[in-house]
C-alpha atoms as one frame of an Amber mdcrd trajectory, in Angstrom:
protein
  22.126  11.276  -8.809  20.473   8.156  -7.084  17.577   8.924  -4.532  15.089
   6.549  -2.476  11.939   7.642  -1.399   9.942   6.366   1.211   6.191   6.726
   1.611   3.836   5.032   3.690   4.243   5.913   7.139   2.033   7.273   9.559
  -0.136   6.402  12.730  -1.756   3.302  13.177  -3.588   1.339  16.897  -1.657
  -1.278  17.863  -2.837  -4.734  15.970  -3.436  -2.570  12.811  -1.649  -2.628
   9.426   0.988  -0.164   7.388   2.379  -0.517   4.043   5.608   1.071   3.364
   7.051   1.837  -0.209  10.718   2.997  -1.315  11.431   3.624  -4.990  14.469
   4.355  -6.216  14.978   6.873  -8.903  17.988   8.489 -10.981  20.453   7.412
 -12.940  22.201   3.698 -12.174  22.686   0.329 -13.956  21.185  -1.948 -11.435
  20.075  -2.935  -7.805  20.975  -5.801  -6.049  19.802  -6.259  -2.416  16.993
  -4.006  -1.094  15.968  -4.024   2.926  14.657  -1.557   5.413  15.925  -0.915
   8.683  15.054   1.112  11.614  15.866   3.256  14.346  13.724   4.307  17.321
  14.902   7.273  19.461  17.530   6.550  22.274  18.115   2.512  20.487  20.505
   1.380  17.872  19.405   1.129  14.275  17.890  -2.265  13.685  17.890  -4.188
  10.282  14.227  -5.128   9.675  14.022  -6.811   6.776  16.321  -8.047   3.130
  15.701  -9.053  -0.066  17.438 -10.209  -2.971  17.315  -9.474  -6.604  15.937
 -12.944  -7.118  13.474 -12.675  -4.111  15.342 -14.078  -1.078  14.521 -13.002
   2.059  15.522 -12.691   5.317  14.111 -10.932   8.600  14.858  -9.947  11.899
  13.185 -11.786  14.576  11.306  -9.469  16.464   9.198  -9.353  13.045   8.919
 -12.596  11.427   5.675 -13.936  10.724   4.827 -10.287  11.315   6.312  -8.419
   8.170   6.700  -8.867   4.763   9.366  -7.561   2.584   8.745  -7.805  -1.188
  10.141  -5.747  -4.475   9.364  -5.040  -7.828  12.361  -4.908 -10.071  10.438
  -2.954 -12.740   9.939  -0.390 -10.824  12.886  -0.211  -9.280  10.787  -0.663
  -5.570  10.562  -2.446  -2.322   7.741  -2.647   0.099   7.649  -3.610   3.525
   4.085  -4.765   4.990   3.690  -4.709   8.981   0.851  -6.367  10.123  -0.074
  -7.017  14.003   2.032  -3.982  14.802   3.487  -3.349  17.924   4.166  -0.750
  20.356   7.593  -1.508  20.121   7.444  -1.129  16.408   7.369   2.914  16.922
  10.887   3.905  14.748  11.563   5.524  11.872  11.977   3.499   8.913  14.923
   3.658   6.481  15.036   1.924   3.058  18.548   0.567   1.885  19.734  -0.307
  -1.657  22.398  -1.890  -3.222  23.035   0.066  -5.926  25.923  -0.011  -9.165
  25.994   3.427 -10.724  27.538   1.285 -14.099  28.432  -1.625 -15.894  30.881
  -3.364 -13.960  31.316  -0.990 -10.715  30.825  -2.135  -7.699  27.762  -1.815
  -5.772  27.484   0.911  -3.229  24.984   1.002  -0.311  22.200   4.599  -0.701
  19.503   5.120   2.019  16.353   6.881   1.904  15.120   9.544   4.412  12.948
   7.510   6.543   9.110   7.399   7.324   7.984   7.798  10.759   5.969   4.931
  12.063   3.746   5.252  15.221   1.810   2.660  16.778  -0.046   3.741  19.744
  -2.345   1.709  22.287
């Protein structure tokens, strides 16, 4: 069984600073791509941020410059930093992983349970 658990969340003035974590645990070969995405209540879930196994990224607009997506492949972790947070930044935030169970199967997307941001004014 593969799970990925987010910490990090929480409340935080607008301007401020949050660090979120997602580690993935169980039993699989590898991960490839890692990201976080969000969803605030009554709007469509919104990719945030990707990363590749080698450490490319790629963001969504309303956050670049903004965020910062890293991983460690040691530990089987990515981490999201949000810096000069936003209202509109209020979601919950998702981890995603790319993840092959085995040798030679294909990868198959797994989600965490999400972390509840809240920036308030």
């Amino acid at each position: 069984q593969v799970q990925l658990v987010e910490s990090g969340g929480g409340l935080v003035q607008a301007g401020g600073s949050l660090r979120l974590s997602c580690a993935a645990s169980g039993s699989f070969f590898s991960i490839s791509d890692m990201g976080w995405y969000r969803q605030a209540p009554g709007k469509q879930r919104e990719s945030v941020a990707t990363i590749t196994r080698d450490g490319n990224t790629n963001y969504a607009d309303s956050v670049k410059g903004r965020f910062t997506i890293s991983r460690d492949n040691a530990r089987n972790t990515v981490f999201l930093q949000m810096n000069s947070l936003k209202l509109e930044d209020t979601a919950v935030y998702y981890c995603s992983a790319d993840i092959r169970r085995r040798i030679g199967s294909i990868a198959t997307p797994y989600g965490g349970q999400g972390t509840q941001v809240t920036v308030s004014s």
